[in-house]
Short mmCIF file of C-alpha atoms in Angstrom, two decimals:
data_model
loop_
_atom_site.label_atom_id
_atom_site.label_comp_id
_atom_site.label_asym_id
_atom_site.label_seq_id
_atom_site.Cartn_x
_atom_site.Cartn_y
_atom_site.Cartn_z
CA MET V 287 -63.60 10.61 68.61
CA LEU V 288 -63.84 6.82 68.40
CA ALA V 289 -65.64 5.39 65.39
CA PRO V 290 -68.86 3.52 66.24
CA THR V 291 -68.67 -0.26 66.01
CA LEU V 292 -71.07 -3.02 65.03
CA ALA V 293 -70.93 -6.71 65.87
CA ARG V 294 -71.97 -8.93 62.95
CA VAL V 295 -70.41 -11.06 60.27
CA PRO V 296 -69.25 -9.31 57.06
CA ALA V 297 -71.78 -9.14 54.23
CA THR V 298 -71.66 -8.65 50.47
CA TYR V 299 -73.78 -5.89 48.94
CA LEU V 300 -74.78 -5.82 45.29
CA VAL V 301 -74.53 -2.11 44.48
CA GLY V 302 -77.82 -0.87 43.07
CA ASP V 303 -79.44 -4.28 43.62
CA SER V 304 -81.12 -5.35 40.34
CA LEU V 305 -80.15 -2.05 38.68
CA GLY V 306 -76.45 -2.87 38.89
CA TRP V 307 -73.67 -0.32 38.35
CA THR V 308 -74.80 1.87 35.45
CA ILE V 309 -75.83 5.40 34.48
CA PRO V 310 -79.01 5.80 36.55
CA LEU V 311 -82.02 7.55 35.04
CA GLY V 312 -82.71 9.13 38.42
CA GLY V 313 -79.30 10.81 38.70
CA PRO V 314 -77.11 10.82 41.85
CA ILE V 315 -80.12 10.26 44.13
CA THR V 316 -80.41 6.68 42.85
CA TYR V 317 -77.27 5.30 44.47
CA ALA V 318 -77.61 7.67 47.43
CA SER V 319 -81.06 6.20 48.00
CA TRP V 320 -79.69 2.67 47.65
CA ALA V 321 -77.12 3.30 50.40
CA THR V 322 -79.68 4.88 52.72
CA GLY V 323 -80.73 2.52 55.49
CA LYS V 324 -77.81 0.13 54.99
CA THR V 325 -75.06 -0.32 57.56
CA PHE V 326 -71.57 -1.02 56.24
CA ILE V 327 -68.71 -2.34 58.38
CA VAL V 328 -65.05 -3.05 57.76
CA GLY V 329 -64.86 -6.42 56.03
CA ASP V 330 -68.05 -5.98 54.00
CA THR V 331 -67.75 -6.31 50.23
CA LEU V 332 -69.28 -4.12 47.53
CA LEU V 333 -70.06 -5.96 44.30
CA PHE V 334 -70.32 -3.67 41.26
CA TYR V 335 -72.04 -5.48 38.41
CA PHE V 336 -71.40 -3.95 34.95
CA SER V 337 -70.55 -4.96 31.40
CA ASN V 338 -66.88 -4.90 30.45
CA GLY V 339 -65.96 -1.94 28.27
CA GLU V 340 -69.07 0.04 29.20
CA HIS V 341 -68.26 1.04 32.79
CA ASP V 342 -65.62 0.76 35.49
CA VAL V 343 -65.32 1.65 39.16
CA ALA V 344 -62.69 3.49 41.16
CA GLU V 345 -62.42 4.71 44.72
CA VAL V 346 -61.55 8.40 44.88
CA PRO V 347 -61.09 11.06 47.56
CA MET V 348 -64.08 13.19 48.51
CA VAL V 349 -62.86 16.08 46.34
CA GLY V 350 -62.67 13.76 43.34
CA PHE V 351 -66.15 12.46 44.10
CA ASP V 352 -67.65 15.95 44.31
CA ALA V 353 -65.92 17.12 41.12
CA CYS V 354 -66.23 13.79 39.27
CA ASP V 355 -62.46 13.85 38.86
CA SER V 356 -60.67 10.51 38.48
CA SER V 357 -57.15 11.94 38.14
CA SER V 358 -56.36 10.77 41.67
CA THR V 359 -57.73 7.36 42.70
CA ILE V 360 -57.39 5.24 45.82
CA GLY V 361 -56.20 1.93 44.49
CA PRO V 362 -56.57 0.70 40.90
CA ILE V 363 -59.42 1.39 38.50
CA LEU V 364 -61.41 -1.83 38.14
CA ASN V 365 -62.60 -2.28 34.56
CA LYS V 366 -63.76 -5.90 34.58
CA GLY V 367 -67.21 -6.67 35.89
CA PRO V 368 -68.43 -7.76 38.24
CA ALA V 369 -65.87 -5.96 40.40
CA SER V 370 -65.54 -6.69 44.12
CA ILE V 371 -64.21 -4.16 46.59
CA THR V 372 -63.72 -5.12 50.24
CA LEU V 373 -64.06 -2.24 52.69
CA GLN V 374 -60.76 -2.07 54.57
CA SER V 375 -61.15 0.95 56.86
CA PRO V 376 -63.87 2.88 58.72
CA GLY V 377 -65.04 6.27 57.57
CA GLU V 378 -66.38 7.67 54.31
CA HIS V 379 -65.62 5.93 51.03
CA PHE V 380 -66.35 7.37 47.59
CA PHE V 381 -66.71 5.50 44.29
CA ILE V 382 -67.26 6.71 40.73
CA CYS V 383 -67.25 5.45 37.16
CA THR V 384 -64.31 7.10 35.37
CA PHE V 385 -65.94 6.97 31.92
CA SER V 386 -66.61 10.42 30.49
CA THR V 387 -69.76 12.08 31.94
CA HIS V 388 -70.88 8.87 33.70
CA CYS V 389 -70.16 10.26 37.15
CA SER V 390 -71.76 13.59 36.24
CA PHE V 391 -74.97 11.75 35.35
CA GLY V 392 -75.07 10.00 38.71
CA GLN V 393 -72.87 6.91 38.49
CA LYS V 394 -71.30 7.62 41.85
CA LEU V 395 -71.66 6.17 45.34
CA ALA V 396 -70.73 7.47 48.79
CA ILE V 397 -70.99 5.27 51.90
CA ASN V 398 -69.98 5.48 55.54
CA VAL V 399 -68.20 2.45 57.01
CA LEU V 400 -68.25 1.48 60.68
CA ALA V 401 -65.52 -0.37 62.54
CA PRO V 402 -66.48 -3.91 63.56
CA SER V 403 -66.53 -4.82 67.24
CA ALA V 404 -65.76 -8.27 68.67
CA SER V 405 -66.02 -10.92 66.00
CA ILE V 406 -69.00 -13.28 66.09
CA THR V 407 -70.01 -16.40 64.27
CA PRO V 408 -72.65 -16.43 61.54
CA SER V 409 -75.06 -18.26 63.85
CA GLN V 410 -74.97 -15.36 66.29
CA ALA V 411 -75.99 -12.61 63.91
CA PRO V 412 -77.97 -12.72 60.68
CA SER V 413 -76.69 -10.91 57.63
CA PRO V 414 -78.46 -7.64 56.76
CA SER V 415 -81.63 -8.09 54.71
CA SER V 416 -80.13 -5.95 51.98
CA SER V 417 -76.99 -8.01 51.58
CA THR V 418 -76.39 -10.47 48.79
CA SER V 419 -74.29 -13.60 48.78
CA PRO V 420 -70.97 -13.28 46.94
CA GLY V 421 -71.86 -15.83 44.27
CA ILE V 422 -74.02 -13.75 41.93
CA SER V 423 -74.60 -14.64 38.32
CA PRO V 424 -75.75 -12.19 35.64
CA THR V 425 -79.10 -13.97 35.39
CA SER V 426 -79.75 -13.47 39.09
CA ILE V 427 -80.04 -9.71 38.66
CA ALA V 428 -81.57 -9.58 35.21
CA SER V 429 -84.94 -8.60 36.67
CA PRO V 430 -86.03 -6.89 39.91
CA PRO V 431 -86.35 -9.26 42.85
CA SER V 432 -89.86 -10.59 43.36
CA ILE V 433 -91.78 -9.68 46.49
CA ASN V 434 -92.84 -12.72 48.48
CA THR V 435 -96.14 -12.35 50.28
CA LEU V 436 -96.41 -14.17 53.58
CA SER V 437 -99.69 -15.62 54.75
CA PRO V 438 -100.94 -14.22 58.09
CA ALA V 439 -100.23 -17.55 59.78
CA LEU V 440 -96.58 -17.47 58.70
CA ALA V 441 -95.93 -13.77 59.15
CA PRO V 442 -93.32 -13.11 61.85
CA THR V 443 -94.45 -11.25 64.94
CA TYR V 444 -92.00 -8.49 65.72
CA SER V 445 -92.50 -6.22 68.69
CA ARG V 446 -91.42 -2.70 67.81
CA PRO V 447 -92.98 0.76 67.85
CA LEU V 448 -95.19 1.58 64.92
CA GLU V 449 -93.42 3.70 62.32
CA THR V 450 -94.38 6.42 59.88
CA HIS V 451 -92.54 6.08 56.56
CA THR V 452 -92.22 9.26 54.51
CA VAL V 453 -92.59 7.98 50.95
CA GLY V 454 -89.57 8.99 48.89
CA ASP V 455 -87.98 10.67 51.93
CA ASN V 456 -86.92 14.19 50.88
CA LEU V 457 -88.11 13.61 47.32
CA GLY V 458 -91.72 13.32 48.44
CA TRP V 459 -94.57 12.00 46.28
CA VAL V 460 -93.86 13.51 42.86
CA LEU V 461 -93.12 12.59 39.25
CA PRO V 462 -89.75 10.84 39.69
CA ILE V 463 -87.06 11.56 37.12
CA GLY V 464 -85.77 8.01 37.40
CA GLY V 465 -89.10 6.34 36.64
CA PRO V 466 -90.71 3.50 38.65
CA SER V 467 -87.34 2.32 39.99
CA VAL V 468 -87.13 5.35 42.31
CA TYR V 469 -90.02 4.36 44.58
CA ALA V 470 -89.29 0.64 44.14
CA ASN V 471 -85.75 1.32 45.37
CA TRP V 472 -87.06 3.37 48.30
CA ALA V 473 -89.38 0.58 49.44
CA SER V 474 -86.77 -2.17 49.02
CA HIS V 475 -84.75 -0.81 51.96
CA ARG V 476 -87.58 -0.84 54.46
CA THR V 477 -89.58 -3.31 56.51
CA PHE V 478 -93.29 -2.61 56.85
CA ALA V 479 -95.58 -3.83 59.63
CA VAL V 480 -99.31 -3.86 60.17
CA GLY V 481 -100.15 -0.53 61.81
CA ASP V 482 -97.33 1.42 60.16
CA THR V 483 -98.26 4.60 58.30
CA LEU V 484 -97.23 5.81 54.86
CA LEU V 485 -96.90 9.60 54.60
CA PHE V 486 -97.25 10.94 51.05
CA ASN V 487 -95.93 14.50 50.81
CA PHE V 488 -97.34 16.32 47.78
CA VAL V 489 -98.82 19.66 46.79
CA THR V 490 -102.62 19.67 46.84
CA GLY V 491 -103.99 20.03 43.33
CA GLN V 492 -100.85 18.68 41.65
CA HIS V 493 -100.99 15.05 42.79
CA ASP V 494 -103.08 12.60 44.77
CA VAL V 495 -102.66 9.05 46.05
CA ALA V 496 -104.92 6.04 45.68
CA GLU V 497 -104.60 2.41 46.69
CA VAL V 498 -105.40 0.10 43.79
CA THR V 499 -105.37 -3.58 42.91
CA LYS V 500 -102.28 -5.20 41.41
CA SER V 501 -103.78 -5.26 37.91
CA SER V 502 -104.57 -1.54 38.09
CA PHE V 503 -101.06 -0.90 39.41
CA ASP V 504 -99.45 -2.82 36.56
CA ASP V 505 -101.61 -1.11 33.91
CA CYS V 506 -101.71 2.31 35.62
CA ASN V 507 -105.48 2.03 35.47
CA LYS V 508 -107.42 3.82 38.18
CA ALA V 509 -110.59 1.89 37.44
CA THR V 510 -110.12 -0.41 40.43
CA ILE V 511 -109.42 1.85 43.39
CA ILE V 512 -109.55 0.51 46.95
CA GLY V 513 -111.32 3.24 48.86
CA SER V 514 -111.18 6.80 47.56
CA PRO V 515 -108.21 8.81 46.25
CA ILE V 516 -106.72 11.22 48.80
CA SER V 517 -106.34 14.58 47.11
CA SER V 518 -105.08 16.75 49.97
CA GLY V 519 -101.42 16.58 50.88
CA PRO V 520 -99.71 15.46 52.97
CA ALA V 521 -101.75 12.26 52.97
CA LYS V 522 -101.43 9.50 55.56
CA ILE V 523 -102.41 5.90 54.91
CA THR V 524 -102.22 3.27 57.65
CA LEU V 525 -101.27 -0.25 56.56
CA LYS V 526 -103.99 -2.47 57.97
CA SER V 527 -103.19 -5.91 56.61
CA LEU V 528 -100.34 -8.20 55.64
CA GLY V 529 -99.32 -8.63 52.02
CA GLU V 530 -98.72 -6.36 49.06
CA HIS V 531 -100.28 -2.90 48.85
CA TYR V 532 -100.28 -0.86 45.63
CA PHE V 533 -100.47 2.92 45.34
CA ILE V 534 -100.57 5.26 42.35
CA CYS V 535 -101.21 8.90 41.54
CA SER V 536 -104.45 8.95 39.60
CA PHE V 537 -103.61 12.13 37.67
CA PRO V 538 -103.39 11.38 33.91
CA GLY V 539 -99.92 10.19 32.91
CA HIS V 540 -98.41 10.36 36.40
CA CYS V 541 -98.43 6.63 37.11
CA GLN V 542 -97.05 5.85 33.66
CA VAL V 543 -93.88 7.87 34.32
CA GLY V 544 -93.25 6.25 37.70
CA GLN V 545 -95.45 7.81 40.38
CA LYS V 546 -96.41 4.40 41.75
CA LEU V 547 -95.43 2.44 44.84
CA VAL V 548 -95.78 -1.15 46.02
CA VAL V 549 -94.99 -2.12 49.60
CA ASN V 550 -95.03 -5.58 51.13
CA VAL V 551 -96.26 -5.71 54.72
CA THR V 552 -94.47 -8.68 56.28
CA LEU V 553 -94.67 -8.09 60.03
CA THR V 554 -97.35 -8.05 62.63
CA THR V 555 -96.38 -5.82 65.51
CA ALA V 556 -97.54 -4.53 68.86
CA THR V 557 -99.89 -1.61 68.37
CA TYR V 558 -98.21 1.08 70.37
CA PRO V 559 -96.86 4.36 69.00
CA SER V 560 -93.22 5.23 68.62
CA ASN V 561 -91.62 7.58 71.13
CA ASN V 562 -88.88 8.29 68.61
CA PRO V 563 -89.76 11.60 66.91
CA THR V 564 -87.30 11.02 64.08
CA SER V 565 -89.29 8.04 62.83
CA ILE V 566 -92.34 10.18 62.13
CA ALA V 567 -92.26 12.94 59.54
CA VAL V 568 -95.33 15.17 59.64
CA SER V 569 -95.93 18.82 59.00
CA PRO V 570 -95.53 21.34 61.87
CA SER V 571 -99.22 22.17 61.68
CA LEU V 572 -100.11 18.57 62.43
CA LEU V 573 -97.69 18.43 65.33
CA ALA V 574 -99.17 21.59 66.82
CA THR V 575 -102.56 19.91 67.28
CA ALA V 576 -101.42 16.38 68.05
CA PRO V 577 -102.26 15.18 71.59
CA SER V 578 -99.35 14.33 73.84
CA GLU V 579 -99.73 10.68 74.72
CA HIS V 580 -96.49 10.79 76.68
CA ASN V 581 -97.92 13.43 79.04
CA ASN V 582 -101.14 11.44 79.44
CA MET V 583 -99.19 8.28 80.24
CA SER V 584 -97.01 10.19 82.72
CA SER V 585 -100.10 11.63 84.44
CA SER V 586 -101.71 8.19 84.67
CA ALA V 587 -98.52 6.68 86.07
CA SER V 588 -98.29 9.44 88.68
CA SER V 589 -101.90 8.83 89.75
CA PHE V 590 -101.29 5.11 90.21
CA THR V 591 -98.16 5.87 92.25
CA ILE V 592 -100.04 8.19 94.64
CA VAL V 593 -102.92 5.71 95.12
CA GLY V 594 -100.48 2.87 95.76
CA PHE V 595 -98.59 4.90 98.35
CA PHE V 596 -101.85 5.80 100.13
CA ILE V 597 -103.01 2.16 100.32
CA THR V 598 -99.60 0.97 101.55
CA SER V 599 -99.59 3.65 104.29
CA LEU V 600 -103.04 2.58 105.53
CA THR V 601 -101.93 -1.07 105.67
CA ILE V 602 -98.84 -0.30 107.72
CA PHE V 603 -100.74 2.07 110.03
CA GLY V 604 -103.47 -0.56 110.68
CA SER V 605 -100.93 -3.29 111.43
CA PHE V 606 -99.30 -1.08 114.08
CA PHE V 607 -102.45 -1.01 116.26
CA LEU V 608 -103.41 -4.70 115.85
#
């Protein structure tokens, strides 16, 4: 089977973004989540930022990745940070830190690389939003990247189907082991538009979700709640305006340990639903009662077709006798 191809210029990715290459508090899901949503092609570069003597990076076979075994590596072990690795071939690539127990605690990364198609110039294709320019200084990743809020007048208009984003993907809306960085990392890989929906999957009675102001988000204070907390899961919240939106779990202590999410809505979009079922994650019970807009649209289209045919026939028939 031929490997899929992608036409764009090579990009440089800073592994883990502002987190860098370290032992993640969230375990293996941290770097797996970072890679989710990104597209890698042959020629792209991975930049592993770490302090010399504290970490390293090595490419290993899949078996070495699964077992956290660095006895057999693909190429040299890079022990000076930041370390750059250019992706030379399509397929799966596996990277670990060879320091004792670091891989076992989640300092490991698996990515899938696509083969590039016909080469293009930078002016023909923008770099991915998640890529970073090769010249990165330590100060540039010392703190998480700020979220720029666009004014409605400057917000780009992008015509695409509305999407439902399942917060945390398979993790759901829970107390994250990795702290606030887990949901911040999840949101950093996505683009949100007015009309999109956030789906918070949680067990009723164990969590809730509330939109709050920025000050309440920063202080984990539920005093300033926008609307009312939603206490029944799964909960759906539609993003109705551009700018930053802040969400927390109002249960005591939950926000403080990382059950909080900020999303930046940067796009206005046509208000029509997605016909792609994979972009919407809802429970089977909700799907069972959901109306079928596709069938309604098909029925309407059929009705217009029949009426049009009838009018055309009358016109032709009348012209014959004139």
